[in-house]
CSV table of C-alpha atoms in Angstrom, one decimal:
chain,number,residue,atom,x,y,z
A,5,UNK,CA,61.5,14.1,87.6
A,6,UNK,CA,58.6,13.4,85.1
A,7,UNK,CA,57.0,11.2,87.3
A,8,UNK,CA,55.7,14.5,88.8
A,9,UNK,CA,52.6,15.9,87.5
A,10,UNK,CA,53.5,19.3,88.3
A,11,UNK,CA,57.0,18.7,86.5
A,12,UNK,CA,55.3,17.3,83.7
A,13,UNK,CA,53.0,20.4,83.4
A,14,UNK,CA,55.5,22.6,83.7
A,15,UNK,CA,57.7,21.3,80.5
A,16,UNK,CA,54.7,21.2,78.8
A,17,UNK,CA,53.4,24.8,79.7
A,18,UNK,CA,57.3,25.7,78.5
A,19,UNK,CA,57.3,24.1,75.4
A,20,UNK,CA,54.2,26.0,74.6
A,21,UNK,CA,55.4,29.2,76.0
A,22,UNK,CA,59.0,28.5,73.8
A,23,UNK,CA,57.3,28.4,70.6
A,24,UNK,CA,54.8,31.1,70.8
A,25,UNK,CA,57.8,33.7,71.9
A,26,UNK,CA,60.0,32.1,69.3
A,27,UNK,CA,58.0,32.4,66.4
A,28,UNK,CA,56.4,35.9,67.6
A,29,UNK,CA,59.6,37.1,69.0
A,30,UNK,CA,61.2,36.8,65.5
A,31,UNK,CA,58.5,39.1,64.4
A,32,UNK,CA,59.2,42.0,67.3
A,33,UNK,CA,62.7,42.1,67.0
A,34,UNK,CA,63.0,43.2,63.4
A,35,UNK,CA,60.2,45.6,63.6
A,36,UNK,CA,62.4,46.8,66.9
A,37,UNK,CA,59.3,46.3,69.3
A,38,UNK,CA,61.8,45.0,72.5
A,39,UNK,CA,61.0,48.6,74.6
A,40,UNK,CA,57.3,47.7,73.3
A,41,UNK,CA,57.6,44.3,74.6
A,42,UNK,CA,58.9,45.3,77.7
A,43,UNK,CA,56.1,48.0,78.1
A,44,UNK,CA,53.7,45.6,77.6
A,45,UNK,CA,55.3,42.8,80.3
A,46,UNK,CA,55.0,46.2,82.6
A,47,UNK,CA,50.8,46.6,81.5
A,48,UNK,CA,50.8,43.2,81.8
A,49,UNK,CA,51.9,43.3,85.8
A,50,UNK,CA,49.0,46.5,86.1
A,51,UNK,CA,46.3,43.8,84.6
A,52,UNK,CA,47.1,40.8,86.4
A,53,UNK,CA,46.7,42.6,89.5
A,54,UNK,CA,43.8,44.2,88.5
A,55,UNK,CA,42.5,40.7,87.4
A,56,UNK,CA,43.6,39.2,91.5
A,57,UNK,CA,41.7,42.6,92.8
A,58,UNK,CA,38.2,42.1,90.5
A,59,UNK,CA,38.2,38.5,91.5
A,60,UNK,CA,39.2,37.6,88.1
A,61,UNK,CA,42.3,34.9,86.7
A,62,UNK,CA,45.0,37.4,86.6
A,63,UNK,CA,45.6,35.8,83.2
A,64,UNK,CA,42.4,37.4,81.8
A,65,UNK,CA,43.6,40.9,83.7
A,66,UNK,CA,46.7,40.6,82.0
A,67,UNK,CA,45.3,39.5,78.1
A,68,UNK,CA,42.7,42.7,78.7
A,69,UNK,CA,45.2,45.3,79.8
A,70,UNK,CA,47.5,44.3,77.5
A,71,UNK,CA,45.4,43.8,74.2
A,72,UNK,CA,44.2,47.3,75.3
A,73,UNK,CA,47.5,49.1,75.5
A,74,UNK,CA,48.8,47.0,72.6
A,75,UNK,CA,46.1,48.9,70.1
A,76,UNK,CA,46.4,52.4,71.8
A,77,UNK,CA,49.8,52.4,71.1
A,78,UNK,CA,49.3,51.6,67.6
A,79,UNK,CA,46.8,54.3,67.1
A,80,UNK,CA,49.4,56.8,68.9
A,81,UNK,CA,52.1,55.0,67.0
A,82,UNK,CA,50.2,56.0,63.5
A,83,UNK,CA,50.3,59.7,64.5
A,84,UNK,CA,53.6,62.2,64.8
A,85,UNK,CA,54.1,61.2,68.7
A,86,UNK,CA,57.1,59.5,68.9
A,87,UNK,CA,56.8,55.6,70.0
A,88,UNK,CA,59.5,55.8,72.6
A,89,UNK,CA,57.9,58.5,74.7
A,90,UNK,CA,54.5,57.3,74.3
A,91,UNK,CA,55.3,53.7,75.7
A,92,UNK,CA,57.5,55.1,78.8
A,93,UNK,CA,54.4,57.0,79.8
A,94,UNK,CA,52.1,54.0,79.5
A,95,UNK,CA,54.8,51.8,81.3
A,96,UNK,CA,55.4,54.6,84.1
A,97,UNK,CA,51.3,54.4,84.6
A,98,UNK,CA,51.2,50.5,84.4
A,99,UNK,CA,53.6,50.0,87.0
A,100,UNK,CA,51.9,52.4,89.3
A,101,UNK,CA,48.7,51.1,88.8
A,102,UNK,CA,49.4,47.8,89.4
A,103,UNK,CA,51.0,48.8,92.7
A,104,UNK,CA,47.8,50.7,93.4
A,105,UNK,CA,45.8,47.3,92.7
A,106,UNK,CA,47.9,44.4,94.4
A,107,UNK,CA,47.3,47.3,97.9
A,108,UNK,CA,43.7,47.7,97.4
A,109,UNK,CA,43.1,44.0,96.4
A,110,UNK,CA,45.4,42.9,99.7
A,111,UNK,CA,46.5,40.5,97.6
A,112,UNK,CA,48.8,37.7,99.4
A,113,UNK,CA,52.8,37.6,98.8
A,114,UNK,CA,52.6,34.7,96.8
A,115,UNK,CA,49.8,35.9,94.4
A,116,UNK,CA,52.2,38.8,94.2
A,117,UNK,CA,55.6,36.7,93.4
A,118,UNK,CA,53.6,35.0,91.0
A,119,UNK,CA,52.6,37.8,88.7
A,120,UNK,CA,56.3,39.4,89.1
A,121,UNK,CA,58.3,36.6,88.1
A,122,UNK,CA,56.0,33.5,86.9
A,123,UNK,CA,54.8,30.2,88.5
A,124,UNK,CA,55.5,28.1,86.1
A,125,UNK,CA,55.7,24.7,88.4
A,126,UNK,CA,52.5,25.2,90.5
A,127,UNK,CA,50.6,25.4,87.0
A,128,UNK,CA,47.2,23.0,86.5
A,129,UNK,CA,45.8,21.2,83.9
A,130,UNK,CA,43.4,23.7,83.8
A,131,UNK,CA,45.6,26.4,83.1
A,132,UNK,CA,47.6,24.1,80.6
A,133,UNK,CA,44.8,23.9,78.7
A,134,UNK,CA,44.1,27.9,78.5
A,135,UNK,CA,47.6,28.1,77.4
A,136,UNK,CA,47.4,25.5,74.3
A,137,UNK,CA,44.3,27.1,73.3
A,138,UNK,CA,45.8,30.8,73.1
A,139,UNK,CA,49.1,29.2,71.5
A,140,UNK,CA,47.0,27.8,69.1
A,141,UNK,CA,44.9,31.0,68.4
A,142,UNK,CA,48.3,33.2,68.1
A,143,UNK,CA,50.1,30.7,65.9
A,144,UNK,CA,47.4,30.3,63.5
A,145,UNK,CA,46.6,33.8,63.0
A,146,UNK,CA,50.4,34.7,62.7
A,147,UNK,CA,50.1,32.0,59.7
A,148,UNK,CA,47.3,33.4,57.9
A,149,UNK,CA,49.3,36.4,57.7
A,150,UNK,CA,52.5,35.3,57.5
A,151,UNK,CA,53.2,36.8,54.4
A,152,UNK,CA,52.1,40.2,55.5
A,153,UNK,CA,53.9,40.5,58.7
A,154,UNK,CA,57.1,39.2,57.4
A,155,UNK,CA,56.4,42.3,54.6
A,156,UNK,CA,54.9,44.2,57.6
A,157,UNK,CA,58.7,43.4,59.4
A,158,UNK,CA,61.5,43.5,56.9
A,159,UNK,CA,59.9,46.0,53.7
A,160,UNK,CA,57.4,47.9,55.9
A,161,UNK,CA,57.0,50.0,52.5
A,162,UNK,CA,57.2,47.4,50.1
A,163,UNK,CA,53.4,46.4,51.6
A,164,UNK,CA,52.3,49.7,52.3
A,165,UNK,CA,52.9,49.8,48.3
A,166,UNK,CA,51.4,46.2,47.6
A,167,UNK,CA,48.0,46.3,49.7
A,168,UNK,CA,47.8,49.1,51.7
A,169,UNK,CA,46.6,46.7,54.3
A,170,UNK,CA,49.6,48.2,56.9
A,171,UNK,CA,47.6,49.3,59.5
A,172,UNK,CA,45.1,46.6,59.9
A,173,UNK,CA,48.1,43.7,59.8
A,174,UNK,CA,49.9,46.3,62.5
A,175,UNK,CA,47.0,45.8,64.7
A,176,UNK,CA,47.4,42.6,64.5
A,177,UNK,CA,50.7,42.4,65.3
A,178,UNK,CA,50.5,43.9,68.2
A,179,UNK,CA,47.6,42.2,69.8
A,180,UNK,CA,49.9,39.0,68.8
A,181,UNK,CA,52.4,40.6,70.7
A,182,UNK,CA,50.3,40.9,73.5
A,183,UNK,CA,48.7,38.3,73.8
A,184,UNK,CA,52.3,35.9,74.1
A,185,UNK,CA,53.6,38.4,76.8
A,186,UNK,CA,50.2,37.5,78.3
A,187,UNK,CA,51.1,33.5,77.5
A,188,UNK,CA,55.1,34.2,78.2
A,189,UNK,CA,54.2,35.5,81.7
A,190,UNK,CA,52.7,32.1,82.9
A,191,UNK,CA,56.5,30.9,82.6
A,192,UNK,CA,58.6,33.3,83.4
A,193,UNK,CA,56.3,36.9,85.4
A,194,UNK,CA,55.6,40.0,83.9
A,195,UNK,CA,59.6,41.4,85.1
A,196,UNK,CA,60.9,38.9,82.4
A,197,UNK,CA,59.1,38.2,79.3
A,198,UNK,CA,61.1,39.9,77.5
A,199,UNK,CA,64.1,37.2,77.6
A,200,UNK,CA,61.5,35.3,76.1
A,201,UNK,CA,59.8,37.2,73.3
A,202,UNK,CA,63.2,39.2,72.6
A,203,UNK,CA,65.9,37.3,73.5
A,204,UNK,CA,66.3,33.9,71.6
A,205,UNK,CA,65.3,35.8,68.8
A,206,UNK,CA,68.1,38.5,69.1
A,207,UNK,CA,70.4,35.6,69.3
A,208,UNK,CA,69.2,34.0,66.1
A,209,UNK,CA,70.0,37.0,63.8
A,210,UNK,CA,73.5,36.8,64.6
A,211,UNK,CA,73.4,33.4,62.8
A,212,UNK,CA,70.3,33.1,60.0
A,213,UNK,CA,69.0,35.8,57.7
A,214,UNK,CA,66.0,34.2,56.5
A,215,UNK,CA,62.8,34.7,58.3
A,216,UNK,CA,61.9,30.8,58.4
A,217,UNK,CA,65.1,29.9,60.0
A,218,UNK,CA,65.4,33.0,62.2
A,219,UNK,CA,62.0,31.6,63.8
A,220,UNK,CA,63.3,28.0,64.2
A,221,UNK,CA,66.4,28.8,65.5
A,222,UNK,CA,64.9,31.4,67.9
A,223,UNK,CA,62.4,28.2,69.4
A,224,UNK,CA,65.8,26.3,69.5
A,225,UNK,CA,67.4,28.7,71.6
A,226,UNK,CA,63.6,29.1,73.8
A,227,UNK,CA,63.1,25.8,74.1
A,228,UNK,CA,67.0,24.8,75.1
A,229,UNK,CA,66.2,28.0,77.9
A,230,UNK,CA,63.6,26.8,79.1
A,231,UNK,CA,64.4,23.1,79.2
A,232,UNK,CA,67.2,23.3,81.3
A,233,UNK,CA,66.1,26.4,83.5
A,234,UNK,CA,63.4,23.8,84.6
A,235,UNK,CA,65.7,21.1,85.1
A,236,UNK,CA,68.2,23.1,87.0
A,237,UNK,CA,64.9,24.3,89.5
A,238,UNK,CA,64.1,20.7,90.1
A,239,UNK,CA,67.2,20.3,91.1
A,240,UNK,CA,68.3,23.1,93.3
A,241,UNK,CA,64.5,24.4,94.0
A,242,UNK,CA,65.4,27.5,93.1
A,243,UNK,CA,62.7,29.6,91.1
A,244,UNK,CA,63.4,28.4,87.4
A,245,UNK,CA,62.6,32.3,85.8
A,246,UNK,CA,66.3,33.0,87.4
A,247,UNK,CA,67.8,30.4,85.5
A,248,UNK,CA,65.6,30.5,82.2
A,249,UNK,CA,66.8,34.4,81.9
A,250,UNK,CA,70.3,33.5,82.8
A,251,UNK,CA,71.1,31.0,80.3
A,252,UNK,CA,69.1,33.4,77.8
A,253,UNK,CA,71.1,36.0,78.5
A,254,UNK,CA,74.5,33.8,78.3
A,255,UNK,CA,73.1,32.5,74.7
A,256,UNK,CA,72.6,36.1,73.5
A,257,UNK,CA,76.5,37.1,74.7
A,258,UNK,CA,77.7,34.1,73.2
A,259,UNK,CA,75.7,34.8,69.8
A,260,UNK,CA,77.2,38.7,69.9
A,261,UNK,CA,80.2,37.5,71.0
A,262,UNK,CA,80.8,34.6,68.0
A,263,UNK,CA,79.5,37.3,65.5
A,264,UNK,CA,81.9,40.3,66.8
A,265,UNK,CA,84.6,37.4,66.5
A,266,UNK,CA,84.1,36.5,62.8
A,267,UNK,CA,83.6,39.8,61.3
């Protein structure tokens, strides 16, 4: 199997993918951002096609649109419009738009299929290379602030209180956020990032409390996902987002299921 270039990009590009949504992920589930993730997978689809119809990498459609969406919802976030309705009317949009822009931009089936749900094992080095840069980029800035977005996450007021630096580390945040649904998408389309970016980390609260180990355990659970999701496509040739978001999704059952158990 790893004789295979492709193969060996893939599990590379998946590894990559696992860690950024595991550490990030950890991050959006206790500040309750899993609607805003799947808004943003959503703007994300809008971009990407956009990016196909300007002649761009629908990569860099999808980093714009969602960086951009990302921030307006944290300015609208900051004021009495509730979050909810706000990002249900940007996601409505999205979706339509990117309709709008796959028609105009006659953009082929495949192109298409590729935004929707990933094409993980027709990656290049080229694109590889994109991706280790803007894991890089994401991880590094989430440690510089790692102490504020853990305060940001789990005592919103306690740094509100401390530095008064909420909004700006908010921002932040979010364009984080964005930019691994951008990364996630590259693995699994813009219809699933969220099993990514929410799901290994919804799993790992059910077994760890503290933030360090709710991240590690939330790349275990990614990484295990995405492992054996590409393994089983080699296999079968079937696409590997189908199995990725199935055995996420039979992890998180298990993890509510164990925890419903012993309480």
């Amino acid at each position: 199997m790893f004789s295979y270039e492709f193969m060996q990009n893939a599990f590379m590009a998946g590894t990559i993918v696992s860690i950024v949504a595991g550490i990030v992920g950890t991050f959006a589930v206790a500040r309750n951002y899993t609607f805003l993730t799947h808004t943003l997978s959503e703007i994300g689809f809008a971009g990407a096609a956009f990016g196909l119809f300007a002649g761009w990498p629908a990569l860099l459609g999808m980093m714009i649109a969602t960086s951009g969406a990302s921030l307006a919802i944290g300015a609208l976030e900051s004021s009495y419009t509730k979050r909810d309705n706000v990002t249900s009317a940007i996601s409505a949009l999205a979706i339509g738009l990117g309709i709008l822009f796959l028609a105009l931009g006659h953009t082929s089936t495949t192109a298409a299929t590729g935004i929707l749900f990933g094409s993980v094992l027709g990656i290049s080095r080229e694109n590889l290379l994109l991706l280790i840069v803007l894991a890089i980029f994401v991880i590094v800035t989430l440690l510089i602030n790692y102490r504020s977005l853990r305060q940001l996450s789990f005592d919103e007021a306690g740094i509100f209180l401390q530095n008064r630096q909420q909004k700006a580390v908010r921002y932040i945040f979010l364009v984080m956020i964005a930019l691994s649904v951008s990364i996630s998408s590259q693995l699994v389309g813009s219809l699933l990032i969220f099993v990514l970016v929410t799901l290994p980390a919804a799993s790992a609260k059910y077994y760890v409390t503290a933030t360090t180990k709710l991240m590690g355990l939330a790349i275990i659970f990614a990484l295990f996902g995405t492992w054996s999701g590409l393994t089983l496509a080699y296999l079968t040739n079937l696409p590997a987002s189908f199995f990725i978001a199935m055995i996420e999704v039979l992890i998180y059952l298990i993890s509510v299921w164990q925890f419903q158990k012993n309480a």
